[in-house]
Short mmCIF file of C-alpha atoms in Angstrom, two decimals:
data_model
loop_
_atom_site.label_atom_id
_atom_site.label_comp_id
_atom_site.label_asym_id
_atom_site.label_seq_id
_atom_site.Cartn_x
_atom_site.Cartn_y
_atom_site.Cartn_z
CA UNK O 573 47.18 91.03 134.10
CA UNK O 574 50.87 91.31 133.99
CA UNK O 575 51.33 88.35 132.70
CA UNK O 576 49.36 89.80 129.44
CA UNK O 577 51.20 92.48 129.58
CA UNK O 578 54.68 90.78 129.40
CA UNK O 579 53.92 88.44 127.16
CA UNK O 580 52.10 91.69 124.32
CA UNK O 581 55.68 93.34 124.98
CA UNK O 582 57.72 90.52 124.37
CA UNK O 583 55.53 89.36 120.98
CA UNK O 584 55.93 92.87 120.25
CA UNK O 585 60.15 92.99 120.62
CA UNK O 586 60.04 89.48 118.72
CA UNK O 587 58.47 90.65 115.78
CA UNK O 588 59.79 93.72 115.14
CA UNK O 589 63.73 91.21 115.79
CA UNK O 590 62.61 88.74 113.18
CA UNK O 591 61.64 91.20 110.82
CA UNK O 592 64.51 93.13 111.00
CA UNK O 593 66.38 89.81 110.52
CA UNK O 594 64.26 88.97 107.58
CA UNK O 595 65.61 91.98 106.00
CA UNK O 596 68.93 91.39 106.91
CA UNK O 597 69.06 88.03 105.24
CA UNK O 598 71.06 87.67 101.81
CA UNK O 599 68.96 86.21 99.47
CA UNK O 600 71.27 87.31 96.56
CA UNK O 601 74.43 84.35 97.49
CA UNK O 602 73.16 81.39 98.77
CA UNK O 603 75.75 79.43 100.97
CA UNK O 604 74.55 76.36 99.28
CA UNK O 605 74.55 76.01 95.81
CA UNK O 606 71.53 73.94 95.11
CA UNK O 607 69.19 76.66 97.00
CA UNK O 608 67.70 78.48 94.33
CA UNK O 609 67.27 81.89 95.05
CA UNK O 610 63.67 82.11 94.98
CA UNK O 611 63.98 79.43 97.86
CA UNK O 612 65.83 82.41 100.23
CA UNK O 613 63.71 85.11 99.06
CA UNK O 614 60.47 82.71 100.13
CA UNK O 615 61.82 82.33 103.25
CA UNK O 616 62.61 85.85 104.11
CA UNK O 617 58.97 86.83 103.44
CA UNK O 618 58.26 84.03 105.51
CA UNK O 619 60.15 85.47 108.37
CA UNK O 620 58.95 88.23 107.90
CA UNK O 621 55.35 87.90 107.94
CA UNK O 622 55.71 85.66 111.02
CA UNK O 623 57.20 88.40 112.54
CA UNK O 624 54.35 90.69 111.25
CA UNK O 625 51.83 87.95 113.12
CA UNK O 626 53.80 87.84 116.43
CA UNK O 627 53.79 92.42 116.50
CA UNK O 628 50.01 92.02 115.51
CA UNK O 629 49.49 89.61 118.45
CA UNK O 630 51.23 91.36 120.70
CA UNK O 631 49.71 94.24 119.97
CA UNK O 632 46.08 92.83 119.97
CA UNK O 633 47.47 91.62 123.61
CA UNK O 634 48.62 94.82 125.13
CA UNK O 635 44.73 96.52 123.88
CA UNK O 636 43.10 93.53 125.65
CA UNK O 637 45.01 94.12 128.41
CA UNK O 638 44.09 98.06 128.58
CA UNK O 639 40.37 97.24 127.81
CA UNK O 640 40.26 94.78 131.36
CA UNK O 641 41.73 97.14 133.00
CA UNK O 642 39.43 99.85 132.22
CA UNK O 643 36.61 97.05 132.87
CA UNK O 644 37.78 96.35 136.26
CA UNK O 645 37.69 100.07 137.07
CA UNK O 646 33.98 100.09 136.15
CA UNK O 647 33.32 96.89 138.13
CA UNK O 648 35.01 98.23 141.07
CA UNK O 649 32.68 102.04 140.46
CA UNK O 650 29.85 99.97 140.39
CA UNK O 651 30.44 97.67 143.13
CA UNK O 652 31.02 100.79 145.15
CA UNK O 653 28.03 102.74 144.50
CA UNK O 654 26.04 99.59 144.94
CA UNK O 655 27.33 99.11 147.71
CA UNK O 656 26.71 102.44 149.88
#
């Protein structure tokens, strides 16, 4: 379970990073002049709705992880009372 749990925090701390770089990006001088700038802006709201997938996955990680935990905690009630 704590491997769940590292892995929802750390999707969660990379997607919130690339979006904040995505936003940081200037689109308005590209380095190269060939690069339109429709190109840049295309691939800043690329970056930033990976980003957007990687918090959402993280976050759908970290509530899977809280819902088998509460799960276990019922298994182990029942188990119990079962038992004795």
């Amino acid at each position: 379970m704590k491997r769940i749990l590292i892995a929802g925090v750390f999707l969660l701390v990379a997607g919130v990073v690339q979006m904040i770089a995505a936003g940081a990006m200037d689109v308005t001088t590209p380095a190269d002049p060939s690069i339109a700038n429709t190109d840049l802006m295309l691939q800043r709201e690329m970056y930033f709705i990976g980003g957007g997938f990687a918090f959402i996955a993280g976050v759908i990680l970290l509530a899977a992880e809280r819902v088998c935990a509460h799960l276990r905690r019922i298994q182990d009630a029942l188990a119990v009372k079962s038992d004795g």
